[in-house]
Amino acid sequence: MTETSQPRGRGQKSGRSPLGRGSSAGLIVCFAFKPQESEDGMSITLYAQPYDITATGFYFSAVEEFDGKAAKLVNDFGEQVEEFEIQFIDGDQIDCELAKAIDLNQANFKDYLTCAQNWEYWEKTNVIIAVGECGYEFDPQASPDRYWIDVYHVGSMRELAEQFVEDGLYGDIPESLQYYIDYDAIARDLAIDYSAVSVAGEYLIYRAS
């Protein structure tokens, strides 16, 4: 579970955002927990914070819920509220980091909820790296594997070097010579084309083709 705040009780009204008035989607903080690949995942809770300081925001977990609550929301002067900052409140850490990577906002939160519900864990990881680290645009209609990103679940660049040697990427090396391999030198060479990143609490190495 990942929480970006300690939200108030769902039945309580507050004129303040759970994250504070000065917050923004770009400041989403995803606390690190042991990564898990849950089949069902947690329900995502978002908060719609009106930019109108005389209106009170609301929690929601589905597009229909947002549409219904937003349609009824008025400010202290009875005027319809139309513009909101969308904040990630609760859910799996991988979904929190996806929200952060795509800069969750009113224009993309509907696509975000659809993708978070339908994508596999590895697909979310790919998009987090592609958009958050490599500068690609978030395209909810495109397949997450279109970015041609190779992801390796290893603990260090040296470990990746050892894996590549074991997999035969450097040719068939006789066992008698493997003790003389300078894995640290290979790791330094790999670092030219490969980068490290932490996603949902897991250390990963990736290469963008």
Short mmCIF file of C-alpha atoms in Angstrom, two decimals:
data_model
loop_
_atom_site.label_atom_id
_atom_site.label_comp_id
_atom_site.label_asym_id
_atom_site.label_seq_id
_atom_site.Cartn_x
_atom_site.Cartn_y
_atom_site.Cartn_z
CA MET A 1 0.00 0.00 0.00
CA THR A 2 1.13 3.50 -0.76
CA GLU A 3 -0.33 6.62 0.78
CA THR A 4 0.63 10.16 -0.07
CA SER A 5 -1.18 11.55 2.94
CA GLN A 6 -3.31 10.65 5.92
CA PRO A 7 -6.75 11.47 4.48
CA ARG A 8 -9.60 12.66 6.61
CA GLY A 9 -12.56 10.43 7.23
CA ARG A 10 -14.57 10.04 4.07
CA GLY A 11 -17.65 11.60 5.64
CA GLN A 12 -15.90 14.73 6.86
CA LYS A 13 -15.85 17.96 4.93
CA SER A 14 -12.76 20.06 4.72
CA GLY A 15 -11.96 23.10 2.64
CA ARG A 16 -8.36 21.96 2.45
CA SER A 17 -6.72 19.41 0.22
CA PRO A 18 -5.36 16.29 1.96
CA LEU A 19 -1.97 17.28 0.54
CA GLY A 20 -2.21 20.97 1.22
CA ARG A 21 -3.14 23.89 -1.01
CA GLY A 22 0.36 24.33 -2.38
CA SER A 23 0.72 20.74 -3.57
CA SER A 24 0.84 19.59 -7.16
CA ALA A 25 0.80 16.30 -9.02
CA GLY A 26 4.46 16.76 -9.82
CA LEU A 27 5.23 16.53 -6.09
CA ILE A 28 3.65 13.10 -5.58
CA VAL A 29 5.69 11.14 -3.06
CA CYS A 30 5.54 7.34 -3.23
CA PHE A 31 6.81 5.72 -0.06
CA ALA A 32 9.00 2.67 -0.64
CA PHE A 33 7.70 -0.73 0.35
CA LYS A 34 8.79 -4.21 -0.71
CA PRO A 35 7.63 -4.56 -4.32
CA GLN A 36 4.69 -6.85 -4.87
CA GLU A 37 3.02 -8.03 -8.03
CA SER A 38 -0.55 -8.45 -6.89
CA GLU A 39 -2.98 -10.00 -9.35
CA ASP A 40 -5.87 -7.86 -8.21
CA GLY A 41 -4.06 -4.87 -6.77
CA MET A 42 -5.45 -2.32 -4.35
CA SER A 43 -8.23 0.05 -5.18
CA ILE A 44 -6.86 3.44 -6.18
CA THR A 45 -8.12 6.49 -4.31
CA LEU A 46 -7.70 9.93 -5.85
CA TYR A 47 -8.68 13.36 -4.59
CA ALA A 48 -10.12 16.16 -6.71
CA GLN A 49 -8.93 19.46 -5.23
CA PRO A 50 -10.73 22.50 -6.70
CA TYR A 51 -8.53 25.40 -7.71
CA ASP A 52 -11.38 27.54 -6.41
CA ILE A 53 -10.47 28.09 -2.76
CA THR A 54 -14.14 28.50 -1.79
CA ALA A 55 -15.02 24.95 -2.86
CA THR A 56 -14.43 21.63 -1.11
CA GLY A 57 -12.82 18.71 -2.91
CA PHE A 58 -13.78 15.05 -2.87
CA TYR A 59 -12.34 11.55 -2.98
CA PHE A 60 -13.05 9.17 -5.86
CA SER A 61 -11.90 5.85 -7.28
CA ALA A 62 -13.66 5.69 -10.65
CA VAL A 63 -14.39 8.00 -13.57
CA GLU A 64 -18.13 7.70 -13.03
CA GLU A 65 -17.73 8.67 -9.39
CA PHE A 66 -15.71 11.74 -10.35
CA ASP A 67 -18.24 12.79 -12.99
CA GLY A 68 -21.15 12.43 -10.58
CA LYS A 69 -19.53 14.37 -7.74
CA ALA A 70 -18.02 17.05 -9.99
CA ALA A 71 -21.38 17.70 -11.65
CA LYS A 72 -22.92 18.55 -8.27
CA LEU A 73 -20.04 20.55 -6.84
CA VAL A 74 -20.48 24.30 -6.43
CA ASN A 75 -18.44 26.88 -4.55
CA ASP A 76 -19.60 29.08 -1.70
CA PHE A 77 -21.33 31.37 -4.22
CA GLY A 78 -23.30 28.61 -5.88
CA GLU A 79 -21.15 28.57 -9.00
CA GLN A 80 -20.21 25.34 -10.78
CA VAL A 81 -16.66 24.15 -10.11
CA GLU A 82 -14.88 22.94 -13.24
CA GLU A 83 -11.12 22.87 -12.66
CA PHE A 84 -9.40 20.45 -10.30
CA GLU A 85 -5.95 19.35 -9.25
CA ILE A 86 -5.95 15.54 -9.14
CA GLN A 87 -3.98 14.02 -6.27
CA PHE A 88 -3.01 10.40 -5.71
CA ILE A 89 -4.05 9.40 -2.19
CA ASP A 90 -3.92 5.63 -1.81
CA GLY A 91 -3.16 2.46 -3.78
CA ASP A 92 -0.33 0.15 -4.82
CA GLN A 93 3.10 1.75 -4.97
CA ILE A 94 3.49 0.91 -8.66
CA ASP A 95 0.29 2.87 -9.37
CA CYS A 96 1.52 5.79 -7.30
CA GLU A 97 4.75 5.89 -9.30
CA LEU A 98 2.81 5.65 -12.57
CA ALA A 99 0.76 8.68 -11.48
CA LYS A 100 3.96 10.56 -10.68
CA ALA A 101 5.63 9.62 -13.97
CA ILE A 102 2.75 10.83 -16.14
CA ASP A 103 2.18 13.98 -14.05
CA LEU A 104 -1.37 13.01 -13.03
CA ASN A 105 -3.85 15.79 -13.78
CA GLN A 106 -7.42 16.48 -14.79
CA ALA A 107 -6.68 15.93 -18.47
CA ASN A 108 -5.21 12.45 -18.10
CA PHE A 109 -6.61 10.89 -14.91
CA LYS A 110 -9.36 8.99 -16.77
CA ASP A 111 -6.80 7.32 -19.02
CA TYR A 112 -4.61 6.76 -15.97
CA LEU A 113 -7.34 4.87 -14.11
CA THR A 114 -8.04 2.71 -17.16
CA CYS A 115 -4.36 1.87 -17.65
CA ALA A 116 -3.73 1.24 -13.95
CA GLN A 117 -6.62 -1.21 -13.91
CA ASN A 118 -5.79 -3.04 -17.15
CA TRP A 119 -2.00 -3.02 -17.47
CA GLU A 120 0.23 -5.74 -16.09
CA TYR A 121 2.93 -4.86 -13.55
CA TRP A 122 5.70 -5.03 -16.16
CA GLU A 123 3.75 -2.77 -18.50
CA LYS A 124 3.44 -0.12 -15.80
CA THR A 125 7.15 -0.47 -15.10
CA ASN A 126 7.95 0.08 -18.77
CA VAL A 127 5.85 3.24 -18.95
CA ILE A 128 7.25 4.61 -15.67
CA ILE A 129 10.77 4.26 -17.06
CA ALA A 130 9.91 5.45 -20.57
CA VAL A 131 7.94 8.52 -19.49
CA GLY A 132 9.52 9.31 -16.13
CA GLU A 133 13.16 8.60 -17.01
CA CYS A 134 13.51 8.72 -20.81
CA GLY A 135 11.19 11.62 -21.60
CA TYR A 136 8.61 9.83 -23.76
CA GLU A 137 5.06 11.17 -23.93
CA PHE A 138 2.37 9.24 -22.08
CA ASP A 139 0.18 7.57 -24.72
CA PRO A 140 -2.57 5.46 -23.13
CA GLN A 141 -3.60 4.08 -26.52
CA ALA A 142 -0.16 2.67 -27.32
CA SER A 143 1.19 -0.66 -26.14
CA PRO A 144 3.63 -0.24 -23.22
CA ASP A 145 6.21 -2.39 -25.01
CA ARG A 146 6.46 0.03 -27.93
CA TYR A 147 9.24 1.94 -26.16
CA TRP A 148 11.75 -0.86 -26.75
CA ILE A 149 13.11 -0.70 -23.22
CA ASP A 150 15.09 -3.67 -21.91
CA VAL A 151 14.65 -4.08 -18.15
CA TYR A 152 16.86 -6.28 -15.98
CA HIS A 153 15.99 -7.30 -12.42
CA VAL A 154 19.51 -7.26 -11.02
CA GLY A 155 21.06 -5.60 -8.01
CA SER A 156 24.00 -3.86 -9.64
CA MET A 157 25.79 -3.20 -12.92
CA ARG A 158 28.36 -5.84 -11.96
CA GLU A 159 25.59 -8.38 -11.48
CA LEU A 160 24.35 -7.54 -14.97
CA ALA A 161 27.87 -8.07 -16.30
CA GLU A 162 27.99 -11.49 -14.66
CA GLN A 163 24.61 -12.36 -16.12
CA PHE A 164 25.69 -11.35 -19.62
CA VAL A 165 28.84 -13.47 -19.39
CA GLU A 166 26.84 -16.43 -18.10
CA ASP A 167 24.31 -16.01 -20.92
CA GLY A 168 27.11 -16.10 -23.48
CA LEU A 169 26.83 -12.55 -24.75
CA TYR A 170 30.62 -12.32 -24.82
CA GLY A 171 31.07 -15.63 -26.54
CA ASP A 172 31.92 -19.08 -25.24
CA ILE A 173 34.48 -18.51 -22.48
CA PRO A 174 36.23 -21.62 -21.18
CA GLU A 175 35.59 -22.29 -17.52
CA SER A 176 39.32 -22.18 -16.81
CA LEU A 177 39.44 -18.55 -17.97
CA GLN A 178 36.31 -17.27 -16.24
CA TYR A 179 38.27 -16.59 -13.04
CA TYR A 180 40.27 -13.95 -14.94
CA ILE A 181 37.27 -11.97 -16.18
CA ASP A 182 37.25 -8.38 -14.96
CA TYR A 183 33.56 -7.98 -14.21
CA ASP A 184 34.06 -4.50 -12.79
CA ALA A 185 35.55 -3.33 -16.10
CA ILE A 186 32.62 -4.86 -18.01
CA ALA A 187 30.23 -3.14 -15.59
CA ARG A 188 31.86 0.23 -16.26
CA ASP A 189 31.45 -0.31 -20.01
CA LEU A 190 27.82 -1.32 -19.57
CA ALA A 191 27.15 1.86 -17.59
CA ILE A 192 27.67 3.83 -20.80
CA ASP A 193 24.51 2.40 -22.37
CA TYR A 194 22.60 1.13 -19.35
CA SER A 195 21.06 3.10 -16.47
CA ALA A 196 19.80 2.23 -13.00
CA VAL A 197 16.46 3.22 -11.51
CA SER A 198 14.29 2.30 -8.54
CA VAL A 199 10.68 1.46 -9.38
CA ALA A 200 8.21 0.62 -6.61
CA GLY A 201 11.08 -0.12 -4.26
CA GLU A 202 12.93 -2.43 -6.65
CA TYR A 203 16.36 -1.67 -8.12
CA LEU A 204 16.33 -2.12 -11.89
CA ILE A 205 18.76 -1.62 -14.74
CA TYR A 206 17.41 -0.63 -18.15
CA ARG A 207 18.47 0.27 -21.63
CA ALA A 208 16.36 2.34 -24.00
CA SER A 209 16.85 1.25 -27.61
#
